[in-house]
Coordinates of C-alpha atoms in Angstrom, one line a residue:
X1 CA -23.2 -24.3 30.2
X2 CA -22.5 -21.4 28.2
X3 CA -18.5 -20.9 29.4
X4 CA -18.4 -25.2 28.6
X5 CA -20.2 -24.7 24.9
X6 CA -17.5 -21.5 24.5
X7 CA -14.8 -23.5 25.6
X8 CA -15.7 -25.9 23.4
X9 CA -15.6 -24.0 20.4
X10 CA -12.4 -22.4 20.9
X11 CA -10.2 -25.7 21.6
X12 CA -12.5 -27.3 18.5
X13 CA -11.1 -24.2 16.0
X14 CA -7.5 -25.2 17.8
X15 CA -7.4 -28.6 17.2
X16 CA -9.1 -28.1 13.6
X17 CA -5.8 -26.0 13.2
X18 CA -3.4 -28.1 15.0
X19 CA -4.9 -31.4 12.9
X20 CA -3.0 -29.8 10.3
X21 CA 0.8 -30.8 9.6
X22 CA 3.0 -28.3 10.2
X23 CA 4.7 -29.0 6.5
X24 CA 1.9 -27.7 5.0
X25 CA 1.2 -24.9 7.4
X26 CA 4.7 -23.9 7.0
X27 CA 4.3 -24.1 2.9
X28 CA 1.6 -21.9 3.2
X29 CA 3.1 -18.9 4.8
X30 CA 6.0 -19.6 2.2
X31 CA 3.7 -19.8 -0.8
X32 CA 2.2 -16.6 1.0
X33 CA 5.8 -14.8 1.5
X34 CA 5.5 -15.0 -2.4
X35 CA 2.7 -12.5 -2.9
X36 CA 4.3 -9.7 -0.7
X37 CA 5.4 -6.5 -2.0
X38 CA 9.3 -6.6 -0.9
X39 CA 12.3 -8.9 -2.6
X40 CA 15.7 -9.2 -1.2
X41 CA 16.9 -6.6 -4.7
X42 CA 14.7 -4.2 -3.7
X43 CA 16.7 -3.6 -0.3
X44 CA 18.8 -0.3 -0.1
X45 CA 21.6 -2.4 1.6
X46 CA 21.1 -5.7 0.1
X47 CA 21.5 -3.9 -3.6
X48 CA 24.2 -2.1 -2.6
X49 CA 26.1 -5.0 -1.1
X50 CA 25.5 -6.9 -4.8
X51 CA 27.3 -3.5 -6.3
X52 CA 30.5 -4.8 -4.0
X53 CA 30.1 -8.3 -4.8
X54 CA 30.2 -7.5 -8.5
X55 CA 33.3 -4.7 -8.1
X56 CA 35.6 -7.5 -6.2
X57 CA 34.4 -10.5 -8.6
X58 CA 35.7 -7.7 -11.4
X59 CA 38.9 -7.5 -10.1
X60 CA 38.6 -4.8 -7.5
X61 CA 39.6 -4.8 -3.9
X62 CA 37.9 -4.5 -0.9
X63 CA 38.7 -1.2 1.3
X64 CA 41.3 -0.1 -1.3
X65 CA 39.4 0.4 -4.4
X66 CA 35.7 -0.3 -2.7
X67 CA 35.5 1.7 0.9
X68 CA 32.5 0.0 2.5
X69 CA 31.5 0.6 5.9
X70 CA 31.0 -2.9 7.3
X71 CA 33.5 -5.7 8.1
X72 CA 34.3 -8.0 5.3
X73 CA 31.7 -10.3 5.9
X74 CA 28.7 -8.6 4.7
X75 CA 30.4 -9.0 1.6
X76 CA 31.4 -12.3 1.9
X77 CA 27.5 -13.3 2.9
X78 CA 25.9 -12.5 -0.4
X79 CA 28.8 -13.1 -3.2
X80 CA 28.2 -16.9 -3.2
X81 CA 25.3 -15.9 -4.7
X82 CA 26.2 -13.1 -6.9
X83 CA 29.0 -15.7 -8.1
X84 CA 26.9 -18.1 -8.8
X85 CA 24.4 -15.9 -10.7
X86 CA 27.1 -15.3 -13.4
X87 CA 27.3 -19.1 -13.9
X88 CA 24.0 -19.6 -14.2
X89 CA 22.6 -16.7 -16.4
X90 CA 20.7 -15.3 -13.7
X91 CA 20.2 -12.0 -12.0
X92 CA 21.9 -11.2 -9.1
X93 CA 19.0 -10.5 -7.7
X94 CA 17.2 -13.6 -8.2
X95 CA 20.4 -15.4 -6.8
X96 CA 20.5 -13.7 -3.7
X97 CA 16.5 -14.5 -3.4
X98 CA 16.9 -18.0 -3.8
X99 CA 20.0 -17.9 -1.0
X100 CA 17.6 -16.0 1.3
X101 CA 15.5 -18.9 1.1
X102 CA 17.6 -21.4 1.4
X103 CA 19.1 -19.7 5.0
X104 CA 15.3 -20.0 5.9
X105 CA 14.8 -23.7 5.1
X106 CA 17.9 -24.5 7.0
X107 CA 17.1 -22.2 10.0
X108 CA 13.9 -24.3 10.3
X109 CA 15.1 -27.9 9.9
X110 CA 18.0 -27.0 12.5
X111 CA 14.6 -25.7 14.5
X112 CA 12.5 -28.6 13.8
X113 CA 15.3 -30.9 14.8
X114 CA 15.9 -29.0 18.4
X115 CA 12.3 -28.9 19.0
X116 CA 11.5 -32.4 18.2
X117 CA 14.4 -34.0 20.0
X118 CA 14.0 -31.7 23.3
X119 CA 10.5 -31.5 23.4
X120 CA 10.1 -28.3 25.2
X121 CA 6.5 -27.4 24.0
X122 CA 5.5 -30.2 24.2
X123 CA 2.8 -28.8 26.8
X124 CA 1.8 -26.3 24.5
X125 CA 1.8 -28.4 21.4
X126 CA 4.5 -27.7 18.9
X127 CA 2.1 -27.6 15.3
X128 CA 1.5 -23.6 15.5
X129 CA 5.6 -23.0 16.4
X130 CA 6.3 -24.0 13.3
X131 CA 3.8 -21.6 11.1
X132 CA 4.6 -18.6 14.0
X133 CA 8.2 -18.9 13.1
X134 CA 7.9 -18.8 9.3
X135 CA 5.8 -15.8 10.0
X136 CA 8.6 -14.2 11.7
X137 CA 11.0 -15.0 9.4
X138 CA 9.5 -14.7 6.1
X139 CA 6.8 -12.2 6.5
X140 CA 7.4 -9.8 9.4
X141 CA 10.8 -8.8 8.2
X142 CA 8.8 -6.7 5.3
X143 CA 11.5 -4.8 3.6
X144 CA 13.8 -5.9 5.8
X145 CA 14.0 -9.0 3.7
X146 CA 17.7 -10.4 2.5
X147 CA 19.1 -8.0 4.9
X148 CA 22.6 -9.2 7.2
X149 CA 20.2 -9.3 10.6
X150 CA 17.5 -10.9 8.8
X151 CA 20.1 -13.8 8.1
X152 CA 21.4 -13.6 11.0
X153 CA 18.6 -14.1 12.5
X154 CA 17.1 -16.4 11.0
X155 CA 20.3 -18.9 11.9
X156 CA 20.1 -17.2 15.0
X157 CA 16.8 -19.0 16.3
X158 CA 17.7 -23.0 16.5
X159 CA 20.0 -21.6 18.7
X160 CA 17.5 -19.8 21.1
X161 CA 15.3 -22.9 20.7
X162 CA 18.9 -24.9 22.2
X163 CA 19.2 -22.8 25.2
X164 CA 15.2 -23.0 26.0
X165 CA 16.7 -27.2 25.8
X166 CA 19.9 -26.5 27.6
X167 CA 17.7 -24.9 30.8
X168 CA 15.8 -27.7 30.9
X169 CA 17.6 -30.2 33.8
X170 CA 16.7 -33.5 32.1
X171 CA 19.7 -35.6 31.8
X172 CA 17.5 -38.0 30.6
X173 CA 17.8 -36.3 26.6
X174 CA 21.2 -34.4 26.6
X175 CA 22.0 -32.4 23.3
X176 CA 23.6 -34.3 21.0
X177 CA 27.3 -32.3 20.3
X178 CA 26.8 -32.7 16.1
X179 CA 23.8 -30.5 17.0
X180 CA 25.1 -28.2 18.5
X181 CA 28.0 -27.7 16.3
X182 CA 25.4 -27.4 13.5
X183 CA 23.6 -24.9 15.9
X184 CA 26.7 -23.1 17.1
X185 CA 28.1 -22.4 13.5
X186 CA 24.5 -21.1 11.9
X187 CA 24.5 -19.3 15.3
X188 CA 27.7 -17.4 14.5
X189 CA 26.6 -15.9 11.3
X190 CA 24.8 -13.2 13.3
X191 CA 28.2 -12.0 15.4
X192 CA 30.2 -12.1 12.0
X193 CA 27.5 -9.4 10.8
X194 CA 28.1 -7.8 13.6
X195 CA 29.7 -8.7 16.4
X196 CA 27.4 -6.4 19.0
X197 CA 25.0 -8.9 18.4
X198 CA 26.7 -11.3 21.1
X199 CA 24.8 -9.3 23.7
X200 CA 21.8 -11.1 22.4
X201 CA 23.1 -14.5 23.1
X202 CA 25.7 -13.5 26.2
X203 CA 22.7 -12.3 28.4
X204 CA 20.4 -15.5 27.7
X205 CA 23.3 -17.6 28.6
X206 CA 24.1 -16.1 31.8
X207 CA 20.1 -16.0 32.8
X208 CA 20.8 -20.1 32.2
X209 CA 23.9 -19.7 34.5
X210 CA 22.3 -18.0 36.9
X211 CA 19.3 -20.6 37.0
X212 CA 21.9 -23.3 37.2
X213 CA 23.7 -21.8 39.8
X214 CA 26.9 -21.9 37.5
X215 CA 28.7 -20.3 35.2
X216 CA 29.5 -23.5 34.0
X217 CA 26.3 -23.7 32.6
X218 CA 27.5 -21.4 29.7
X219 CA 30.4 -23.7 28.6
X220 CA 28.6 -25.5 25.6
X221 CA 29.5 -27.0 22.3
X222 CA 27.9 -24.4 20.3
X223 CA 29.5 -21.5 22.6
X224 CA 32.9 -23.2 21.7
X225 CA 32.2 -23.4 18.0
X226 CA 30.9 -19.7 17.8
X227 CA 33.8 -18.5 19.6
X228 CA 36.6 -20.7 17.5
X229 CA 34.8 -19.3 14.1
X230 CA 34.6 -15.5 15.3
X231 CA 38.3 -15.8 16.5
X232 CA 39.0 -17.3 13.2
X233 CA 37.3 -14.5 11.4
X234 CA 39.3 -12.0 13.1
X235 CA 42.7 -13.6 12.3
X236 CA 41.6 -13.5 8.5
X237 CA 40.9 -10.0 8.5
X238 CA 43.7 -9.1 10.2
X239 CA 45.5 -11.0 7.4
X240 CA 43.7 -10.7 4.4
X241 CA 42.0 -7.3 4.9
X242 CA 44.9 -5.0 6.6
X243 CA 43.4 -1.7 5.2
X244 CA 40.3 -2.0 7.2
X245 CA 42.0 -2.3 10.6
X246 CA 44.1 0.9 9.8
X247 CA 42.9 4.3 9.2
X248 CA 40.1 3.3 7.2
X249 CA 38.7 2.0 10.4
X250 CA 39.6 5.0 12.4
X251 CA 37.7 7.1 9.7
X252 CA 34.4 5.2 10.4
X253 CA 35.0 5.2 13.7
X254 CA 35.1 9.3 13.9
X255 CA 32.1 9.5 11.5
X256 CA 29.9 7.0 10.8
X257 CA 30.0 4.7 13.8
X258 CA 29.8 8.0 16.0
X259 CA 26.6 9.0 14.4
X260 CA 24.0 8.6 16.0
X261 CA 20.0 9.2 15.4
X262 CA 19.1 9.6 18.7
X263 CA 15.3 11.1 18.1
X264 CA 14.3 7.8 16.7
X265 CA 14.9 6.3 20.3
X266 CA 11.6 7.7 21.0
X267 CA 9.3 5.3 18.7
X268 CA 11.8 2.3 20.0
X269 CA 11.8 2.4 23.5
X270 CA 8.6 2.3 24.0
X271 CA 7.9 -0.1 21.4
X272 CA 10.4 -2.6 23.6
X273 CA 8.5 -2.0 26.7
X274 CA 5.0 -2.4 25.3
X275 CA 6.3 -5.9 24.7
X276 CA 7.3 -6.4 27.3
X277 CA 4.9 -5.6 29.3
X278 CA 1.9 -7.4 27.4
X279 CA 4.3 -11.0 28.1
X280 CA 4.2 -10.1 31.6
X281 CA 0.2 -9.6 31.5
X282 CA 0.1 -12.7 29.8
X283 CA 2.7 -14.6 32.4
X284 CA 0.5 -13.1 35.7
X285 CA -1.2 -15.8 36.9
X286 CA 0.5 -18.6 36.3
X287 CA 4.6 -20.1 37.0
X288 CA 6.8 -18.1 34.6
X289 CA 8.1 -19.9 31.9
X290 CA 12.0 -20.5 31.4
X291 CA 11.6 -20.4 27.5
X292 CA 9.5 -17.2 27.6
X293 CA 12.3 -15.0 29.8
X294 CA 14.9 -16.5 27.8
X295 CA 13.5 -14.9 24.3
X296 CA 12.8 -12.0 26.4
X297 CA 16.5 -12.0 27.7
X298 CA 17.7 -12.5 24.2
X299 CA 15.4 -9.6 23.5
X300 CA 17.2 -7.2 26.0
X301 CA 20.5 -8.1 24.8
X302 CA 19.6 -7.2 21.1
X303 CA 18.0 -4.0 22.0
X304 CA 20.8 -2.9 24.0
X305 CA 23.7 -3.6 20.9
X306 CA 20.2 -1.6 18.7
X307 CA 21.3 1.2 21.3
X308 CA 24.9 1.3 20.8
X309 CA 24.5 1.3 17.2
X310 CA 22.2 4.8 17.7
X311 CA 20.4 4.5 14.6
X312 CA 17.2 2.4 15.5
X313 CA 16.9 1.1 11.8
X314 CA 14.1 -1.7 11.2
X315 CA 17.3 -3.5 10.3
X316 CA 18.8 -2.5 13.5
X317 CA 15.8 -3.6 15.3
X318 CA 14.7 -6.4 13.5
X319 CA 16.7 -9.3 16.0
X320 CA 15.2 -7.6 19.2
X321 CA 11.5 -7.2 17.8
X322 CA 11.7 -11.1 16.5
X323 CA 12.7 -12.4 19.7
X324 CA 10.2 -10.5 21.6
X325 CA 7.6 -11.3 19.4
X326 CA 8.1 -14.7 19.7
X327 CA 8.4 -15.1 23.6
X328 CA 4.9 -12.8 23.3
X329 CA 3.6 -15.8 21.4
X330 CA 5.0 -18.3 23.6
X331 CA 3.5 -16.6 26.8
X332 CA -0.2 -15.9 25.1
X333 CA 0.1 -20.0 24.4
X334 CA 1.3 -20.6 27.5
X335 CA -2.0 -18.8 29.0
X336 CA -4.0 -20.1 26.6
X337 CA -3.1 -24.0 27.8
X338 CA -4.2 -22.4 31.6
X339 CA -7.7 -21.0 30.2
X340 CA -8.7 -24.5 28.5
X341 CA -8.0 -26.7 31.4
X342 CA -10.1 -24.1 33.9
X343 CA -13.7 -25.5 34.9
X344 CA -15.5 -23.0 36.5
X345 CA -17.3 -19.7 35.7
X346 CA -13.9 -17.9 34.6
X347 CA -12.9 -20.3 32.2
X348 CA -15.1 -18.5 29.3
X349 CA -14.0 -14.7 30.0
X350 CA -10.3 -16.0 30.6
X351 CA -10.5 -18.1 26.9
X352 CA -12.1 -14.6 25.5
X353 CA -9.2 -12.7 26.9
X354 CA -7.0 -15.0 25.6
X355 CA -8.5 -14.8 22.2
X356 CA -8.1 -10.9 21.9
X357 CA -4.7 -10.7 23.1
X358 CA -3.3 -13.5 20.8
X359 CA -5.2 -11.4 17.8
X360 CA -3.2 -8.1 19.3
X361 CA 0.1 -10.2 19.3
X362 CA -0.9 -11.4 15.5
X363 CA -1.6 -7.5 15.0
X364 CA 1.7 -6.3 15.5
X365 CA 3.5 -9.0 13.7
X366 CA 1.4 -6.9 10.9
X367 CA 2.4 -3.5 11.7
X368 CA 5.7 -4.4 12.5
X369 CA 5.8 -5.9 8.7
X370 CA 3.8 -3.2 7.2
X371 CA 6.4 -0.5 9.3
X372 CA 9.6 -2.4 7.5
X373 CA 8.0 -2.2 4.3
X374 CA 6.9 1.7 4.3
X375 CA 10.7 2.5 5.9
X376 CA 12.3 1.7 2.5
X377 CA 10.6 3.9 -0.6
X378 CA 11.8 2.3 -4.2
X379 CA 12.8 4.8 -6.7
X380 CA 10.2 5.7 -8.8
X381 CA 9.2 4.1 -11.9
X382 CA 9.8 7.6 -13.6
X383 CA 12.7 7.7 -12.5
X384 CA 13.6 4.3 -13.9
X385 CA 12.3 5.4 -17.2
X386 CA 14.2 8.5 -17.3
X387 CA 17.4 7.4 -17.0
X388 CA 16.7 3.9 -19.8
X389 CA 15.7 6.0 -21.9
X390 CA 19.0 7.8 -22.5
X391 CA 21.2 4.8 -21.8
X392 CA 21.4 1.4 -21.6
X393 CA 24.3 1.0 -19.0
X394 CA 25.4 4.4 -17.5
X395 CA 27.8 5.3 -15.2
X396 CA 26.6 6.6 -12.2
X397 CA 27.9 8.9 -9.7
X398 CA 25.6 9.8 -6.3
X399 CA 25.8 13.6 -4.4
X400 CA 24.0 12.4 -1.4
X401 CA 24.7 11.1 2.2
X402 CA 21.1 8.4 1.3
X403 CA 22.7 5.0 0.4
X404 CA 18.9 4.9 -0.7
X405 CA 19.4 7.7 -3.0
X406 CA 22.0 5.5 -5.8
X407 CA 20.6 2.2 -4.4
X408 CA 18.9 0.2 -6.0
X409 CA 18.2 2.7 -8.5
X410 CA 21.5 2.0 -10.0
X411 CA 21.0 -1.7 -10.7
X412 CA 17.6 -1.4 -11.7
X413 CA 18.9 0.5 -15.0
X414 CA 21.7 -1.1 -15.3
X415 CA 24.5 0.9 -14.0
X416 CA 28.3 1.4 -13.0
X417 CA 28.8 2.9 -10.1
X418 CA 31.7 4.9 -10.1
X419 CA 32.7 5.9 -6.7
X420 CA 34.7 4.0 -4.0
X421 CA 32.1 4.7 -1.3
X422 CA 28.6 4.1 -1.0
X423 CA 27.3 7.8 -0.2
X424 CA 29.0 11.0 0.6
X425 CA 28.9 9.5 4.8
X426 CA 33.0 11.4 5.1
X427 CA 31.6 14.8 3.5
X428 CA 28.3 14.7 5.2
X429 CA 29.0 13.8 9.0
X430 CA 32.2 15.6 9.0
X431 CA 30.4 18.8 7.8
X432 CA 27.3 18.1 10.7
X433 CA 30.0 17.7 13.4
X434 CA 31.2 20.7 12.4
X435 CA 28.0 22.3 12.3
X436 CA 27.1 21.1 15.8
X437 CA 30.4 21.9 17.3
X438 CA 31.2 18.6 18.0
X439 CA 34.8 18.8 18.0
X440 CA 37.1 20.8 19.1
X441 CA 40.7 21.7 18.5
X442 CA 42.6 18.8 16.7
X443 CA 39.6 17.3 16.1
X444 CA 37.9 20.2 14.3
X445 CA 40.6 20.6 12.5
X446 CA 40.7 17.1 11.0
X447 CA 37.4 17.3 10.5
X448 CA 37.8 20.2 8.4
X449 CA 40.8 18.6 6.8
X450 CA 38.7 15.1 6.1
X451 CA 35.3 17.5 4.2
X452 CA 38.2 20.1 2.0
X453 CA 40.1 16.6 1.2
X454 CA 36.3 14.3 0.2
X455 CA 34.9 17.7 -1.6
X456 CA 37.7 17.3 -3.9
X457 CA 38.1 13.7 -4.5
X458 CA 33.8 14.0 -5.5
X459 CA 34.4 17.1 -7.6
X460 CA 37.5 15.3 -9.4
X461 CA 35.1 11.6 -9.3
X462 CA 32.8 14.0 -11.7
X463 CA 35.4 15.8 -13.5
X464 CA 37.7 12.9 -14.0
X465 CA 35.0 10.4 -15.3
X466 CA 32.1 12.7 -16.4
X467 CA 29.7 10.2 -15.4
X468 CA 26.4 9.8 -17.9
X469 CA 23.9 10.5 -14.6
X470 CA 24.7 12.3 -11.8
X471 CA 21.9 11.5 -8.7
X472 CA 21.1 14.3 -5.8
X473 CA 18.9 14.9 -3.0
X474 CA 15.9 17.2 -3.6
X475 CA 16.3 19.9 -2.0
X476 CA 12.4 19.6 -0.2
X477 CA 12.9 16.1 -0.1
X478 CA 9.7 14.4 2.3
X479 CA 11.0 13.8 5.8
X480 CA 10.1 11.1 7.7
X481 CA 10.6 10.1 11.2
X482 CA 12.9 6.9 10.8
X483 CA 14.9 8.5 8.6
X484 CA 18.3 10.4 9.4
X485 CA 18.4 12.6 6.3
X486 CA 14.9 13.3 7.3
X487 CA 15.9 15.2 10.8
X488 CA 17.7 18.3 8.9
X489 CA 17.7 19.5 5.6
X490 CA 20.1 17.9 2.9
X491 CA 23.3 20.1 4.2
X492 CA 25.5 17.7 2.1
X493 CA 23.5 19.4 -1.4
X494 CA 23.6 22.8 0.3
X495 CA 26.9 22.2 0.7
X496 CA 28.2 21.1 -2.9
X497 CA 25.9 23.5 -4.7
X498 CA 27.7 26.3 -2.7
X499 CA 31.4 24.7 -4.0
X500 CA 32.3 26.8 -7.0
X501 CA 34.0 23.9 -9.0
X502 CA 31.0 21.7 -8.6
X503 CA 29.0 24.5 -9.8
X504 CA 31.0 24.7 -13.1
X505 CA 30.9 21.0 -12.9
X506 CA 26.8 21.0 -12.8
X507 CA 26.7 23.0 -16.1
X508 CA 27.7 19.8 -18.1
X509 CA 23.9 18.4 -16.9
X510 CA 20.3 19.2 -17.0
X511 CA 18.4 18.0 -14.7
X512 CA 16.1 15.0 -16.7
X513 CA 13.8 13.8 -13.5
X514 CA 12.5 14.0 -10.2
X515 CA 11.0 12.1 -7.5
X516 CA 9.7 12.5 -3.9
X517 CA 13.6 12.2 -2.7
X518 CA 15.5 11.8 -5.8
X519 CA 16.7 14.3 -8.3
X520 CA 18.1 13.0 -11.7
X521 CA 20.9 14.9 -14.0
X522 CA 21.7 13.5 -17.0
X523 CA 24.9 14.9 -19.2
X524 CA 24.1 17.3 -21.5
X525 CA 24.9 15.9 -25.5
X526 CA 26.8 19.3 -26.4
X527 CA 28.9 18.7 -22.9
X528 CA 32.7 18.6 -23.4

């Protein structure tokens, strides 16, 4: 009587929640996403990316004047926006918030539609997908919020939600094609971030292949339209953008992209395969799902591109730990369905099991948000003060290899950044190469070359411009474990306070603030 009475209860509390429309559950987490501590400004990239977007509405050009380190269209995602704040009278900030919502209201009707039309949870009920998915994409991300992968994947899931369709063999309800074309070209957004993302959708589509016993199978409307818009994208770089396929590219390709923060590996990996196993504990006793190793195979194929990249940033990780999280949800579901319909003495253990492992999966949606949030530390307020207190608009010039260092501090009191690149990345991983004894022979000797020939051009930046601030990493800056800067001491500062012109350079400024990471110089009023 007992296991019929708990039973009872726990499909009662599910049916009190499912009586409730998924409109209004999904308004809740967005009303919710409203109160958290993180906007898209606050992000390190994201702010940084609205620096660009400013520079090339100005007048400037990209990887000739501005030397970013991604493709063009990181740029190209967020200056919509950024245009369209200048028309309006708005912050760029606030622009780029609104877009970020507006990706997720689309990424959910596109989902809504799929789900509805294919009705592939329809044995699990489909009113808690939609509140689970707004979780993931509005409140998980944490910090992470407005980034390119958060986009990305945010347009990213209708199209998982397709291929859980596309497995299904009913050729009773086949896709309609203006779907998937919708699908395939919110889809693509995530390879024109970055296009080692297409592991993450290749490796799904070939588990559908291989269930369909052809490779057939993986010749779709929405395949066609991503590969059409990403060979499209690569003509108009080649054409328009010239100067990043040349030696620029080469550069990033010896320094930046090589870089790689291998210690962090060691919080990832396991990570991955804690999820992985709790679905398969969850999947154990009954017929394993096709949507569940689907998002699981998506999973995989996002945390391998994570590993090529080699820096494990929740940014990086962010499309791996979102589909994994969600085919953990769909397999504690999945067991949950099995527990109710069981009518004998297990029934009440099995619903309590159920219980405590849905409450671990809602448990790491938490940490995982809370982990986001605490990897990215805002500049603080005194800091902020500091520097508006001396000017209203200064021009800014960074000594660090931290983007997080001059961003966002430098739009949060109104600044002009003055350098072509976004950190001291050519000085800095030159210098560690050459510290390690990475290369050798022709390449040490560009290497040396590349940090004699970017110690000048930031010593004549500074002498040239005389910038009003001058920004540096502290010397006992706080490490922490996700960070890079935070494996080894600043070598970059150790480096520039060792150059004799930057030291004659330095005695134009005092030193005005400091904060756990972040040193402030302003220039002195008797400078000349």
């Amino acid at each position: 009587m007992g296991s019929v009475r708990n039973i009872s209860t726990a499909t009662g509390f599910a049916s009190s929640i499912g009586s409730l429309s998924p409109v209004w559950l999904v308004a809740a987490v967005v009303v919710f996403s409203f109160f958290m501590p993180w906007t898209a400004g606050d992000n390190t990239d994201v702010s940084w990316l609205v620096v660009i977007c400013e520079k090339v509405l100005d007048g400037q050009k990209l990887y000739v004047d501005i030397l970013e380190t991604n493709p063009p269209f990181s740029v190209a995602l967020y200056i919509g926006p950024v245009w369209l704040s200048h028309r309006l009278g708005i912050s760029a900030e606030s622009a780029v918030e609104c877009f970020i919502y507006l990706v997720f209201f689309v990424s959910m009707a596109l989902s809504a539609v799929v789900i509805e039309r294919s009705r592939i949870f329809a044995d699990l009920k489909t009113q808690w997908i939609y509140p689970a998915l707004a979780v993931l994409l509005l409140i998980m991300p944490g910090n992470v919020f407005g980034q390119r992968e958060h986009v990305g994947t945010m347009l990213f899931m209708p199209m998982l939600l397709l291929m859980m369709w596309r497995i299904e063999r009913r050729p009773d309800a086949p896709v309609p094609l203006g779907l998937a074309v919708a699908v395939g070209l919110a889809g693509s957004v995530l390879l024109l971030v970055k296009p080692h993302w297409a592991t993450g959708i290749v490796l799904p589509y070939l588990f559908i292949a291989w269930r369909k016993r052809s490779l057939m199978a993986c010749l779709t409307a929405e395949n066609v339209v991503i590969f059409t818009v990403c060979a499209a994208y690569l003509v108009s770089v080649y054409l328009w953008f010239p100067d990043f396929l040349g030696a620029f590219l080469q550069l990033l390709m010896r320094y930046y992209v090589s870089l790689r923060a291998n210690i962090n590996m060691l919080a990832a990996l396991p990570t991955f395969i804690v999820f992985v196993v709790f679905t398969v504990f969850q999947m154990r006793k009954s017929v394993w799902r096709d949507d569940v190793a689907l998002a699981m195979a998506s999973a995989a194929g996002f945390f391998i591109s994570m590993l090529y990249l080699g820096k494990y940033w929740p940014n990086h990780q962010y499309p791996y730990q979102t589909t994994m999280v969600f085919a953990m949800l769909l397999a504690v579901a999945s067991r949950w369905r099995v527990a109710t319909g069981l009518a004998n003495a297990e029934a009440a253990s099995e619903v309590a099991s159920v219980k405590l492992h849905a409450a671990a999966a809602l448990a790491v949606v938490a940490a995982l948000s809370v982990t986001h949030h605490q990897f990215y530390q805002l500049p603080e307020k005194s800091l902020v003060d500091a520097i508006k207190s001396r000017y209203a608009s200064p021009s800014i010039v960074q000594v660090s290899s931290d983007l997080s260092v001059g961003n966002p501090l430098t739009r949060m009191t109104n600044g002009r950044w003055l350098s072509a690149y976004a950190h001291d990345w050519v000085g800095t991983y030159a210098l560690w190469g050459l510290m390690r004894g990475t290369y050798q022979g022709e390449d040490e000797r560009i290497a040396r070359r590349d940090l004699d020939d970017y110690t000048r051009y930031l010593n004549s930046l500074i002498r040239d411009n005389k910038p009003d601030i001058i920004l540096m990493d502290r010397m006992d800056k706080k490490k922490s474990a996700w960070s890079l800067t935070g494996d080894f001491p600043p070598i970059w500062i150790v480096w520039m306070r060792q150059n004799a012109d930057f030291q004659t350079l330095m005695g134009d400024y005092e030193e005005i603030a400091s904060g756990d990471y972040i040193e402030v110089y302003a220039r002195r009023p008797d400078a000349h």
